[in-house]
PDB file of C-alpha atoms in Angstrom:
ATOM      1  CA  UNK A   1     -26.600 -20.736 -12.861  1.00  0.00           C
ATOM      2  CA  UNK A   2     -24.550 -18.196 -11.067  1.00  0.00           C
ATOM      3  CA  UNK A   3     -21.018 -18.452 -10.579  1.00  0.00           C
ATOM      4  CA  UNK A   4     -19.411 -19.203  -6.972  1.00  0.00           C
ATOM      5  CA  UNK A   5     -16.011 -18.166  -6.184  1.00  0.00           C
ATOM      6  CA  UNK A   6     -16.806 -19.236  -2.307  1.00  0.00           C
ATOM      7  CA  UNK A   7     -19.331 -21.160  -1.250  1.00  0.00           C
ATOM      8  CA  UNK A   8     -22.585 -19.606   0.293  1.00  0.00           C
ATOM      9  CA  UNK A   9     -21.675 -21.782   3.824  1.00  0.00           C
ATOM     10  CA  UNK A  10     -18.011 -21.241   4.796  1.00  0.00           C
ATOM     11  CA  UNK A  11     -16.867 -22.317   7.970  1.00  0.00           C
ATOM     12  CA  UNK A  12     -12.973 -21.576   7.204  1.00  0.00           C
ATOM     13  CA  UNK A  13     -11.643 -21.443  10.566  1.00  0.00           C
ATOM     14  CA  UNK A  14      -9.552 -18.917  11.038  1.00  0.00           C
ATOM     15  CA  UNK A  15      -7.728 -19.111  13.929  1.00  0.00           C
ATOM     16  CA  UNK A  16      -6.848 -22.433  13.193  1.00  0.00           C
ATOM     17  CA  UNK A  17      -2.628 -21.426  12.797  1.00  0.00           C
ATOM     18  CA  UNK A  18      -3.657 -18.164  14.726  1.00  0.00           C
ATOM     19  CA  UNK A  19      -0.365 -17.827  15.916  1.00  0.00           C
ATOM     20  CA  UNK A  20       1.569 -19.155  12.668  1.00  0.00           C
ATOM     21  CA  UNK A  21       0.251 -16.505  10.696  1.00  0.00           C
ATOM     22  CA  UNK A  22       0.245 -13.519  13.349  1.00  0.00           C
ATOM     23  CA  UNK A  23       3.575 -14.777  14.572  1.00  0.00           C
ATOM     24  CA  UNK A  24       4.730 -14.305  10.355  1.00  0.00           C
ATOM     25  CA  UNK A  25       2.837 -11.294  10.594  1.00  0.00           C
ATOM     26  CA  UNK A  26       4.446  -9.886  12.997  1.00  0.00           C
ATOM     27  CA  UNK A  27       8.389 -11.315  11.812  1.00  0.00           C
ATOM     28  CA  UNK A  28       7.650  -9.336   8.282  1.00  0.00           C
ATOM     29  CA  UNK A  29       7.693  -6.743  10.334  1.00  0.00           C
ATOM     30  CA  UNK A  30      10.634  -6.856  11.872  1.00  0.00           C
ATOM     31  CA  UNK A  31      12.400  -8.036   8.747  1.00  0.00           C
ATOM     32  CA  UNK A  32      10.577  -4.629   6.679  1.00  0.00           C
ATOM     33  CA  UNK A  33      12.361  -1.988   9.368  1.00  0.00           C
ATOM     34  CA  UNK A  34      16.067  -3.941   9.144  1.00  0.00           C
ATOM     35  CA  UNK A  35      16.213  -4.110   5.411  1.00  0.00           C
ATOM     36  CA  UNK A  36      14.245   0.024   6.021  1.00  0.00           C
ATOM     37  CA  UNK A  37      17.798   0.252   7.885  1.00  0.00           C
ATOM     38  CA  UNK A  38      19.850  -1.200   5.732  1.00  0.00           C
ATOM     39  CA  UNK A  39      18.671   0.148   2.071  1.00  0.00           C
ATOM     40  CA  UNK A  40      17.009   3.153   2.741  1.00  0.00           C
ATOM     41  CA  UNK A  41      14.218   4.131   0.847  1.00  0.00           C
ATOM     42  CA  UNK A  42      14.997   5.349  -3.651  1.00  0.00           C
ATOM     43  CA  UNK A  43      13.486   8.321  -2.941  1.00  0.00           C
ATOM     44  CA  UNK A  44      12.871   9.992  -5.825  1.00  0.00           C
ATOM     45  CA  UNK A  45      13.139  14.060  -7.162  1.00  0.00           C
ATOM     46  CA  UNK A  46      10.403  14.821  -4.833  1.00  0.00           C
ATOM     47  CA  UNK A  47      12.005  14.106  -1.783  1.00  0.00           C
ATOM     48  CA  UNK A  48      15.308  14.601  -2.578  1.00  0.00           C
ATOM     49  CA  UNK A  49      15.603  17.158  -4.269  1.00  0.00           C
ATOM     50  CA  UNK A  50      16.959  18.180  -8.136  1.00  0.00           C
ATOM     51  CA  UNK A  51      15.903  16.919 -11.705  1.00  0.00           C
ATOM     52  CA  UNK A  52      14.782  14.430 -13.312  1.00  0.00           C
ATOM     53  CA  UNK A  53      15.595  14.371 -17.042  1.00  0.00           C
ATOM     54  CA  UNK A  54      13.342  12.184 -19.391  1.00  0.00           C
ATOM     55  CA  UNK A  55      14.748  10.618 -23.166  1.00  0.00           C
ATOM     56  CA  UNK A  56      13.892   9.357 -25.757  1.00  0.00           C
ATOM     57  CA  UNK A  57      15.407   8.608 -28.820  1.00  0.00           C
ATOM     58  CA  UNK A  58      15.550   5.783 -31.943  1.00  0.00           C
ATOM     59  CA  UNK A  59      18.714   4.670 -30.978  1.00  0.00           C
ATOM     60  CA  UNK A  60      20.490   2.738 -28.489  1.00  0.00           C
ATOM     61  CA  UNK A  61      20.203   4.039 -24.769  1.00  0.00           C
ATOM     62  CA  UNK A  62      24.132   4.039 -23.415  1.00  0.00           C
ATOM     63  CA  UNK A  63      24.747   5.027 -20.434  1.00  0.00           C
ATOM     64  CA  UNK A  64      28.192   5.519 -20.165  1.00  0.00           C
ATOM     65  CA  UNK A  65      28.303   7.614 -23.293  1.00  0.00           C
ATOM     66  CA  UNK A  66      25.453   9.515 -22.069  1.00  0.00           C
ATOM     67  CA  UNK A  67      27.258   9.811 -18.733  1.00  0.00           C
ATOM     68  CA  UNK A  68      31.172  11.040 -20.293  1.00  0.00           C
ATOM     69  CA  UNK A  69      28.859  13.637 -22.009  1.00  0.00           C
ATOM     70  CA  UNK A  70      27.705  15.454 -18.871  1.00  0.00           C
ATOM     71  CA  UNK A  71      30.645  14.390 -16.814  1.00  0.00           C
ATOM     72  CA  UNK A  72      32.468  17.496 -17.650  1.00  0.00           C
ATOM     73  CA  UNK A  73      29.294  20.061 -16.557  1.00  0.00           C
ATOM     74  CA  UNK A  74      30.260  18.932 -12.377  1.00  0.00           C
ATOM     75  CA  UNK A  75      26.544  18.513 -11.471  1.00  0.00           C
ATOM     76  CA  UNK A  76      27.649  16.026  -8.946  1.00  0.00           C
ATOM     77  CA  UNK A  77      25.569  13.323  -7.846  1.00  0.00           C
ATOM     78  CA  UNK A  78      24.076  11.765 -11.652  1.00  0.00           C
ATOM     79  CA  UNK A  79      21.819   8.922 -12.260  1.00  0.00           C
ATOM     80  CA  UNK A  80      21.408   8.165 -15.617  1.00  0.00           C
ATOM     81  CA  UNK A  81      18.663   4.150 -16.230  1.00  0.00           C
ATOM     82  CA  UNK A  82      17.237   3.483 -19.011  1.00  0.00           C
ATOM     83  CA  UNK A  83      13.733   2.695 -18.912  1.00  0.00           C
ATOM     84  CA  UNK A  84      12.388  -0.826 -19.706  1.00  0.00           C
ATOM     85  CA  UNK A  85       8.388  -1.104 -21.364  1.00  0.00           C
ATOM     86  CA  UNK A  86       6.707  -3.706 -22.768  1.00  0.00           C
ATOM     87  CA  UNK A  87       4.788  -1.195 -24.477  1.00  0.00           C
ATOM     88  CA  UNK A  88       7.108   0.112 -26.058  1.00  0.00           C
ATOM     89  CA  UNK A  89       8.235  -0.187 -29.830  1.00  0.00           C
ATOM     90  CA  UNK A  90      10.677  -1.100 -30.915  1.00  0.00           C
ATOM     91  CA  UNK A  91      12.669   2.203 -31.354  1.00  0.00           C
ATOM     92  CA  UNK A  92      11.396   3.878 -28.340  1.00  0.00           C
ATOM     93  CA  UNK A  93      14.316   3.764 -25.832  1.00  0.00           C
ATOM     94  CA  UNK A  94      13.981   6.099 -22.980  1.00  0.00           C
ATOM     95  CA  UNK A  95      15.764   6.356 -19.790  1.00  0.00           C
ATOM     96  CA  UNK A  96      15.863   8.449 -16.794  1.00  0.00           C
ATOM     97  CA  UNK A  97      18.482  11.520 -15.998  1.00  0.00           C
ATOM     98  CA  UNK A  98      17.935  12.268 -12.247  1.00  0.00           C
ATOM     99  CA  UNK A  99      20.668  14.792 -10.862  1.00  0.00           C
ATOM    100  CA  UNK A 100      21.510  15.933  -7.365  1.00  0.00           C
ATOM    101  CA  UNK A 101      19.765  19.780  -6.258  1.00  0.00           C
ATOM    102  CA  UNK A 102      22.775  21.742  -6.657  1.00  0.00           C
ATOM    103  CA  UNK A 103      24.373  23.871  -3.580  1.00  0.00           C
ATOM    104  CA  UNK A 104      22.725  27.464  -3.204  1.00  0.00           C
ATOM    105  CA  UNK A 105      19.953  26.882  -5.430  1.00  0.00           C
ATOM    106  CA  UNK A 106      15.739  25.890  -5.363  1.00  0.00           C
ATOM    107  CA  UNK A 107      16.779  24.054  -8.720  1.00  0.00           C
ATOM    108  CA  UNK A 108      18.751  24.011 -11.824  1.00  0.00           C
ATOM    109  CA  UNK A 109      18.016  26.630 -13.791  1.00  0.00           C
ATOM    110  CA  UNK A 110      16.858  26.609 -17.307  1.00  0.00           C
ATOM    111  CA  UNK A 111      20.370  28.062 -19.508  1.00  0.00           C
ATOM    112  CA  UNK A 112      21.853  24.568 -17.335  1.00  0.00           C
ATOM    113  CA  UNK A 113      19.123  22.185 -18.210  1.00  0.00           C
ATOM    114  CA  UNK A 114      19.898  24.035 -21.802  1.00  0.00           C
ATOM    115  CA  UNK A 115      23.256  22.911 -21.961  1.00  0.00           C
ATOM    116  CA  UNK A 116      22.434  18.829 -20.585  1.00  0.00           C
ATOM    117  CA  UNK A 117      20.397  18.979 -22.962  1.00  0.00           C
ATOM    118  CA  UNK A 118      22.843  19.850 -26.008  1.00  0.00           C
ATOM    119  CA  UNK A 119      25.325  17.809 -23.790  1.00  0.00           C
ATOM    120  CA  UNK A 120      23.542  14.276 -24.882  1.00  0.00           C
ATOM    121  CA  UNK A 121      22.400  15.812 -28.270  1.00  0.00           C
ATOM    122  CA  UNK A 122      25.993  14.668 -28.510  1.00  0.00           C
ATOM    123  CA  UNK A 123      25.999  11.354 -28.499  1.00  0.00           C
ATOM    124  CA  UNK A 124      22.114  10.625 -30.195  1.00  0.00           C
ATOM    125  CA  UNK A 125      21.167  13.460 -32.397  1.00  0.00           C
ATOM    126  CA  UNK A 126      17.417  12.701 -32.522  1.00  0.00           C
ATOM    127  CA  UNK A 127      16.701  12.059 -28.772  1.00  0.00           C
ATOM    128  CA  UNK A 128      14.136  14.407 -27.256  1.00  0.00           C
ATOM    129  CA  UNK A 129      13.297  15.258 -23.202  1.00  0.00           C
ATOM    130  CA  UNK A 130       9.347  15.074 -22.767  1.00  0.00           C
ATOM    131  CA  UNK A 131       9.577  15.772 -19.125  1.00  0.00           C
ATOM    132  CA  UNK A 132      11.888  17.820 -17.063  1.00  0.00           C
ATOM    133  CA  UNK A 133      10.918  17.811 -13.057  1.00  0.00           C
ATOM    134  CA  UNK A 134      12.806  20.248 -10.276  1.00  0.00           C
ATOM    135  CA  UNK A 135      12.166  20.569  -7.467  1.00  0.00           C
ATOM    136  CA  UNK A 136      14.312  21.797  -4.536  1.00  0.00           C
ATOM    137  CA  UNK A 137      15.686  20.321  -1.679  1.00  0.00           C
ATOM    138  CA  UNK A 138      14.149  22.836   0.703  1.00  0.00           C
ATOM    139  CA  UNK A 139      10.381  22.013  -1.325  1.00  0.00           C
ATOM    140  CA  UNK A 140      11.834  18.213  -1.115  1.00  0.00           C
ATOM    141  CA  UNK A 141      12.151  18.484   2.809  1.00  0.00           C
ATOM    142  CA  UNK A 142       8.482  20.449   3.135  1.00  0.00           C
ATOM    143  CA  UNK A 143       6.772  17.398   1.469  1.00  0.00           C
ATOM    144  CA  UNK A 144       9.026  14.883   3.509  1.00  0.00           C
ATOM    145  CA  UNK A 145       7.481  16.723   6.573  1.00  0.00           C
ATOM    146  CA  UNK A 146       3.648  17.142   5.038  1.00  0.00           C
ATOM    147  CA  UNK A 147       3.926  13.212   3.634  1.00  0.00           C
ATOM    148  CA  UNK A 148       4.286  12.127   6.764  1.00  0.00           C
ATOM    149  CA  UNK A 149       2.616  14.205   8.651  1.00  0.00           C
ATOM    150  CA  UNK A 150      -1.034  13.370   5.700  1.00  0.00           C
ATOM    151  CA  UNK A 151      -0.622   9.218   7.026  1.00  0.00           C
ATOM    152  CA  UNK A 152      -0.167  10.156  10.503  1.00  0.00           C
ATOM    153  CA  UNK A 153      -2.976  12.478  10.297  1.00  0.00           C
ATOM    154  CA  UNK A 154      -5.142   8.863   8.429  1.00  0.00           C
ATOM    155  CA  UNK A 155      -4.207   6.650  10.460  1.00  0.00           C
ATOM    156  CA  UNK A 156      -5.005   9.051  14.038  1.00  0.00           C
ATOM    157  CA  UNK A 157      -8.825  10.266  12.009  1.00  0.00           C
ATOM    158  CA  UNK A 158      -9.372   6.192  11.654  1.00  0.00           C
ATOM    159  CA  UNK A 159      -8.736   5.874  14.902  1.00  0.00           C
ATOM    160  CA  UNK A 160     -11.084   8.389  16.381  1.00  0.00           C
ATOM    161  CA  UNK A 161     -13.433   7.095  13.839  1.00  0.00           C
ATOM    162  CA  UNK A 162     -13.004   3.083  14.852  1.00  0.00           C
ATOM    163  CA  UNK A 163     -13.251   3.807  18.975  1.00  0.00           C
ATOM    164  CA  UNK A 164     -17.260   6.004  18.232  1.00  0.00           C
ATOM    165  CA  UNK A 165     -18.604   2.963  15.695  1.00  0.00           C
ATOM    166  CA  UNK A 166     -16.869  -0.063  17.785  1.00  0.00           C
ATOM    167  CA  UNK A 167     -15.335  -0.613  21.316  1.00  0.00           C
ATOM    168  CA  UNK A 168     -11.800   0.643  21.975  1.00  0.00           C
ATOM    169  CA  UNK A 169     -10.111  -2.881  21.140  1.00  0.00           C
ATOM    170  CA  UNK A 170     -11.500  -2.863  17.869  1.00  0.00           C
ATOM    171  CA  UNK A 171     -10.135   0.439  17.149  1.00  0.00           C
ATOM    172  CA  UNK A 172      -6.598  -0.783  18.729  1.00  0.00           C
ATOM    173  CA  UNK A 173      -7.314  -3.680  15.751  1.00  0.00           C
ATOM    174  CA  UNK A 174      -8.174  -1.905  12.911  1.00  0.00           C
ATOM    175  CA  UNK A 175      -5.202   0.021  13.608  1.00  0.00           C
ATOM    176  CA  UNK A 176      -2.233  -1.978  14.304  1.00  0.00           C
ATOM    177  CA  UNK A 177      -3.844  -3.909  10.745  1.00  0.00           C
ATOM    178  CA  UNK A 178      -3.259  -0.206   8.996  1.00  0.00           C
ATOM    179  CA  UNK A 179      -0.113  -1.120  10.294  1.00  0.00           C
ATOM    180  CA  UNK A 180       1.103  -3.901   9.067  1.00  0.00           C
ATOM    181  CA  UNK A 181      -0.484  -2.998   5.899  1.00  0.00           C
ATOM    182  CA  UNK A 182       2.355   0.154   5.533  1.00  0.00           C
ATOM    183  CA  UNK A 183       5.052  -1.490   7.076  1.00  0.00           C
ATOM    184  CA  UNK A 184       5.163  -4.031   4.936  1.00  0.00           C
ATOM    185  CA  UNK A 185       4.401  -1.737   2.171  1.00  0.00           C
ATOM    186  CA  UNK A 186       7.392   0.404   2.570  1.00  0.00           C
ATOM    187  CA  UNK A 187       9.763  -3.069   3.185  1.00  0.00           C
ATOM    188  CA  UNK A 188       8.491  -4.037  -0.009  1.00  0.00           C
ATOM    189  CA  UNK A 189       9.273  -1.023  -2.382  1.00  0.00           C
ATOM    190  CA  UNK A 190      13.157  -0.894   0.422  1.00  0.00           C
ATOM    191  CA  UNK A 191      13.517  -4.545  -0.496  1.00  0.00           C
ATOM    192  CA  UNK A 192      13.012  -4.032  -4.723  1.00  0.00           C
ATOM    193  CA  UNK A 193      15.017  -0.263  -4.368  1.00  0.00           C
ATOM    194  CA  UNK A 194      11.045   1.277  -6.600  1.00  0.00           C
ATOM    195  CA  UNK A 195      11.818   5.385  -6.952  1.00  0.00           C
ATOM    196  CA  UNK A 196       9.796   7.044  -3.489  1.00  0.00           C
ATOM    197  CA  UNK A 197       7.643   9.342  -4.485  1.00  0.00           C
ATOM    198  CA  UNK A 198       4.436  12.208  -4.061  1.00  0.00           C
ATOM    199  CA  UNK A 199       2.852   9.177  -5.972  1.00  0.00           C
ATOM    200  CA  UNK A 200       3.862   6.269  -3.454  1.00  0.00           C
ATOM    201  CA  UNK A 201       2.533   8.570  -0.305  1.00  0.00           C
ATOM    202  CA  UNK A 202      -0.738   8.722  -2.515  1.00  0.00           C
ATOM    203  CA  UNK A 203      -1.008   5.245  -3.132  1.00  0.00           C
ATOM    204  CA  UNK A 204      -0.149   4.163   0.499  1.00  0.00           C
ATOM    205  CA  UNK A 205      -2.598   7.203   1.740  1.00  0.00           C
ATOM    206  CA  UNK A 206      -5.610   5.139  -0.394  1.00  0.00           C
ATOM    207  CA  UNK A 207      -3.773   1.906   0.751  1.00  0.00           C
ATOM    208  CA  UNK A 208      -5.045   2.128   4.876  1.00  0.00           C
ATOM    209  CA  UNK A 209      -8.674   3.407   3.316  1.00  0.00           C
ATOM    210  CA  UNK A 210      -8.637   0.731   1.268  1.00  0.00           C
ATOM    211  CA  UNK A 211      -8.000  -1.684   4.806  1.00  0.00           C
ATOM    212  CA  UNK A 212      -9.601  -0.143   6.927  1.00  0.00           C
ATOM    213  CA  UNK A 213     -12.765   0.081   4.974  1.00  0.00           C
ATOM    214  CA  UNK A 214     -12.414  -3.643   4.503  1.00  0.00           C
ATOM    215  CA  UNK A 215     -12.164  -4.627   8.496  1.00  0.00           C
ATOM    216  CA  UNK A 216     -14.571  -2.138   9.302  1.00  0.00           C
ATOM    217  CA  UNK A 217     -17.765  -5.039   7.116  1.00  0.00           C
ATOM    218  CA  UNK A 218     -15.542  -7.634   9.102  1.00  0.00           C
ATOM    219  CA  UNK A 219     -16.180  -5.118  12.654  1.00  0.00           C
ATOM    220  CA  UNK A 220     -19.066  -4.673  11.273  1.00  0.00           C
ATOM    221  CA  UNK A 221     -20.237  -7.839  11.569  1.00  0.00           C
ATOM    222  CA  UNK A 222     -18.944  -9.071  14.022  1.00  0.00           C
ATOM    223  CA  UNK A 223     -20.487  -6.601  16.285  1.00  0.00           C
ATOM    224  CA  UNK A 224     -24.834  -7.374  15.327  1.00  0.00           C
ATOM    225  CA  UNK A 225     -22.899 -11.159  16.267  1.00  0.00           C
ATOM    226  CA  UNK A 226     -21.976 -10.457  19.375  1.00  0.00           C
ATOM    227  CA  UNK A 227     -25.678  -9.070  20.462  1.00  0.00           C
ATOM    228  CA  UNK A 228     -26.984 -12.231  17.624  1.00  0.00           C
ATOM    229  CA  UNK A 229     -24.625 -15.168  19.752  1.00  0.00           C
ATOM    230  CA  UNK A 230     -24.469 -14.150  23.225  1.00  0.00           C
ATOM    231  CA  UNK A 231     -23.291 -17.329  24.429  1.00  0.00           C
ATOM    232  CA  UNK A 232     -20.924 -18.249  22.386  1.00  0.00           C
ATOM    233  CA  UNK A 233     -17.495 -17.667  22.757  1.00  0.00           C
ATOM    234  CA  UNK A 234     -15.619 -14.882  21.246  1.00  0.00           C
ATOM    235  CA  UNK A 235     -13.823 -16.648  18.688  1.00  0.00           C
ATOM    236  CA  UNK A 236     -16.631 -18.597  17.724  1.00  0.00           C
ATOM    237  CA  UNK A 237     -18.224 -15.451  17.016  1.00  0.00           C
ATOM    238  CA  UNK A 238     -15.242 -13.481  14.791  1.00  0.00           C
ATOM    239  CA  UNK A 239     -14.975 -16.447  12.287  1.00  0.00           C
ATOM    240  CA  UNK A 240     -18.534 -16.736  11.813  1.00  0.00           C
ATOM    241  CA  UNK A 241     -18.479 -12.954  10.810  1.00  0.00           C
ATOM    242  CA  UNK A 242     -14.747 -13.541   8.834  1.00  0.00           C
ATOM    243  CA  UNK A 243     -16.893 -16.333   7.242  1.00  0.00           C
ATOM    244  CA  UNK A 244     -20.013 -14.172   6.212  1.00  0.00           C
ATOM    245  CA  UNK A 245     -17.862 -11.826   5.049  1.00  0.00           C
ATOM    246  CA  UNK A 246     -15.647 -14.119   3.206  1.00  0.00           C
ATOM    247  CA  UNK A 247     -17.171 -13.470  -0.073  1.00  0.00           C
ATOM    248  CA  UNK A 248     -17.925  -9.678  -0.483  1.00  0.00           C
ATOM    249  CA  UNK A 249     -13.744  -9.609   0.442  1.00  0.00           C
ATOM    250  CA  UNK A 250     -12.804 -11.991  -2.490  1.00  0.00           C
ATOM    251  CA  UNK A 251     -15.300 -10.162  -4.876  1.00  0.00           C
ATOM    252  CA  UNK A 252     -14.063  -6.509  -3.715  1.00  0.00           C
ATOM    253  CA  UNK A 253     -10.334  -7.755  -3.956  1.00  0.00           C
ATOM    254  CA  UNK A 254     -10.462  -9.893  -6.630  1.00  0.00           C
ATOM    255  CA  UNK A 255     -12.660  -7.514  -9.273  1.00  0.00           C
ATOM    256  CA  UNK A 256      -9.931  -4.761  -8.108  1.00  0.00           C
ATOM    257  CA  UNK A 257      -7.001  -6.955  -8.194  1.00  0.00           C
ATOM    258  CA  UNK A 258      -8.141  -7.103 -12.111  1.00  0.00           C
ATOM    259  CA  UNK A 259      -8.069  -3.996 -12.673  1.00  0.00           C
ATOM    260  CA  UNK A 260      -5.235  -3.096 -11.421  1.00  0.00           C
ATOM    261  CA  UNK A 261      -3.310  -5.597 -13.430  1.00  0.00           C
ATOM    262  CA  UNK A 262      -4.288  -4.440 -16.661  1.00  0.00           C
ATOM    263  CA  UNK A 263      -2.605  -0.557 -15.930  1.00  0.00           C
ATOM    264  CA  UNK A 264       0.608  -2.501 -14.736  1.00  0.00           C
ATOM    265  CA  UNK A 265       1.116  -4.254 -17.638  1.00  0.00           C
ATOM    266  CA  UNK A 266      -0.414  -1.625 -19.788  1.00  0.00           C
ATOM    267  CA  UNK A 267      -0.162   1.115 -18.327  1.00  0.00           C
ATOM    268  CA  UNK A 268       3.570   2.639 -18.645  1.00  0.00           C
ATOM    269  CA  UNK A 269       6.528   2.869 -16.144  1.00  0.00           C
ATOM    270  CA  UNK A 270       5.012   6.468 -15.856  1.00  0.00           C
ATOM    271  CA  UNK A 271       2.460   4.974 -12.966  1.00  0.00           C
ATOM    272  CA  UNK A 272       3.603   1.854 -12.890  1.00  0.00           C
ATOM    273  CA  UNK A 273       5.136   1.877  -8.971  1.00  0.00           C
ATOM    274  CA  UNK A 274       1.821   3.739  -8.313  1.00  0.00           C
ATOM    275  CA  UNK A 275      -0.614   1.497  -9.254  1.00  0.00           C
ATOM    276  CA  UNK A 276       1.749  -1.906  -7.704  1.00  0.00           C
ATOM    277  CA  UNK A 277       2.179   0.275  -4.643  1.00  0.00           C
ATOM    278  CA  UNK A 278      -2.411  -0.662  -4.360  1.00  0.00           C
ATOM    279  CA  UNK A 279      -2.279  -4.112  -5.485  1.00  0.00           C
ATOM    280  CA  UNK A 280       0.211  -5.641  -2.876  1.00  0.00           C
ATOM    281  CA  UNK A 281      -1.993  -2.220  -0.381  1.00  0.00           C
ATOM    282  CA  UNK A 282      -4.459  -5.130  -1.852  1.00  0.00           C
ATOM    283  CA  UNK A 283      -3.455  -8.178  -0.704  1.00  0.00           C
ATOM    284  CA  UNK A 284      -1.463  -7.219   2.772  1.00  0.00           C
ATOM    285  CA  UNK A 285      -5.466  -5.421   3.686  1.00  0.00           C
ATOM    286  CA  UNK A 286      -7.132  -8.437   2.563  1.00  0.00           C
ATOM    287  CA  UNK A 287      -4.378 -10.537   4.579  1.00  0.00           C
ATOM    288  CA  UNK A 288      -4.369  -8.911   8.106  1.00  0.00           C
ATOM    289  CA  UNK A 289      -7.987  -7.997   7.830  1.00  0.00           C
ATOM    290  CA  UNK A 290      -9.111 -11.125   8.246  1.00  0.00           C
ATOM    291  CA  UNK A 291      -5.548 -12.395   9.866  1.00  0.00           C
ATOM    292  CA  UNK A 292      -4.652  -9.877  12.354  1.00  0.00           C
ATOM    293  CA  UNK A 293      -7.276  -7.548  13.147  1.00  0.00           C
ATOM    294  CA  UNK A 294      -8.993 -10.207  13.759  1.00  0.00           C
ATOM    295  CA  UNK A 295      -6.309 -11.554  16.288  1.00  0.00           C
ATOM    296  CA  UNK A 296      -6.007  -8.378  17.920  1.00  0.00           C
ATOM    297  CA  UNK A 297      -8.952  -8.133  19.246  1.00  0.00           C
ATOM    298  CA  UNK A 298      -9.201 -11.931  20.110  1.00  0.00           C
ATOM    299  CA  UNK A 299      -6.400 -10.812  22.541  1.00  0.00           C
ATOM    300  CA  UNK A 300      -7.828  -7.904  23.983  1.00  0.00           C
ATOM    301  CA  UNK A 301     -11.252  -9.070  24.751  1.00  0.00           C
ATOM    302  CA  UNK A 302     -14.330  -7.071  24.144  1.00  0.00           C
ATOM    303  CA  UNK A 303     -17.370  -6.524  26.071  1.00  0.00           C
ATOM    304  CA  UNK A 304     -20.950  -7.976  25.328  1.00  0.00           C
ATOM    305  CA  UNK A 305     -24.132  -6.372  25.048  1.00  0.00           C
ATOM    306  CA  UNK A 306     -25.304  -7.025  28.713  1.00  0.00           C
ATOM    307  CA  UNK A 307     -28.737  -4.778  27.811  1.00  0.00           C
ATOM    308  CA  UNK A 308     -29.936  -8.769  28.827  1.00  0.00           C
ATOM    309  CA  UNK A 309     -29.913  -9.891  32.106  1.00  0.00           C
ATOM    310  CA  UNK A 310     -29.991 -13.666  30.038  1.00  0.00           C
ATOM    311  CA  UNK A 311     -26.763 -14.164  28.458  1.00  0.00           C
ATOM    312  CA  UNK A 312     -29.139 -16.822  26.243  1.00  0.00           C
ATOM    313  CA  UNK A 313     -31.092 -14.283  25.222  1.00  0.00           C
ATOM    314  CA  UNK A 314     -31.116 -12.920  21.670  1.00  0.00           C
ATOM    315  CA  UNK A 315     -30.569 -16.159  20.387  1.00  0.00           C
ATOM    316  CA  UNK A 316     -33.228 -17.835  20.016  1.00  0.00           C
ATOM    317  CA  UNK A 317     -33.294 -16.888  15.765  1.00  0.00           C
ATOM    318  CA  UNK A 318     -29.154 -17.554  16.313  1.00  0.00           C
ATOM    319  CA  UNK A 319     -29.551 -19.970  12.661  1.00  0.00           C
ATOM    320  CA  UNK A 320     -30.383 -17.409  10.385  1.00  0.00           C
ATOM    321  CA  UNK A 321     -28.155 -16.157   8.301  1.00  0.00           C
ATOM    322  CA  UNK A 322     -28.038 -12.299   7.738  1.00  0.00           C
TER     323      UNK A 322
END
């Protein structure tokens, strides 16, 4: 006896509430854009420029005392946050201090970093500094441009690939699903203000690759079924294709999410943002493959395989499950 998460024969009508699901996606995308315009993103040092200092001490983090110790140094915008993680020991108190890039300097000098560390030691004598990262404003600007170009380049390459392999309607549907996934991911990060850095860009590119893989599986089965069922309406063919690949979709997404949940819980705060972005992307990517990409293809229509004149040709073995 083998475990079946999805029955062998499924007949879910994914288009039954098409306008509800598709409309909800459109509304969520618009809300994501509004949230982004209002709150923006919590850019990390990679994109803002400056210095990030991670501290660790057996004493409780006193943000006010840390800030008072650094105030005489006139460092400008200083952000101090305590880091919480279930994997930390009881006496492991961690804070993250972010200091803006100083005018005229690519990054804070080693002498200034040493002075900051001495000032913090006056508050917590046993304090240590596991990591110190500095990025200049010029470098951060280049990183922003490179990140945008990398995402746009990935989307362009995917459009070309889908267009060459399938009909152009499939390419439009796939890109619409990818834009849906990216916009919702950025909207969520803007809403909850999770730090947005180069690791999140890597996560977005991973989401793009995972989502298009899921969409291509459905589209590939749809292309086969368009040749197999010559006389069936396009909506039925797309439904059949989604149902035939549903087991694979759920199993792949489910097993990947199990690993990601383990990383979110046990992986520590350093990679939590990256893992959270991928987990969210898998959820919305699976949704968009089933409810966004296929809807676009249905709206645009797609040319059938007319190599045989008889529109009923090729349906002799249509009842056999491939």
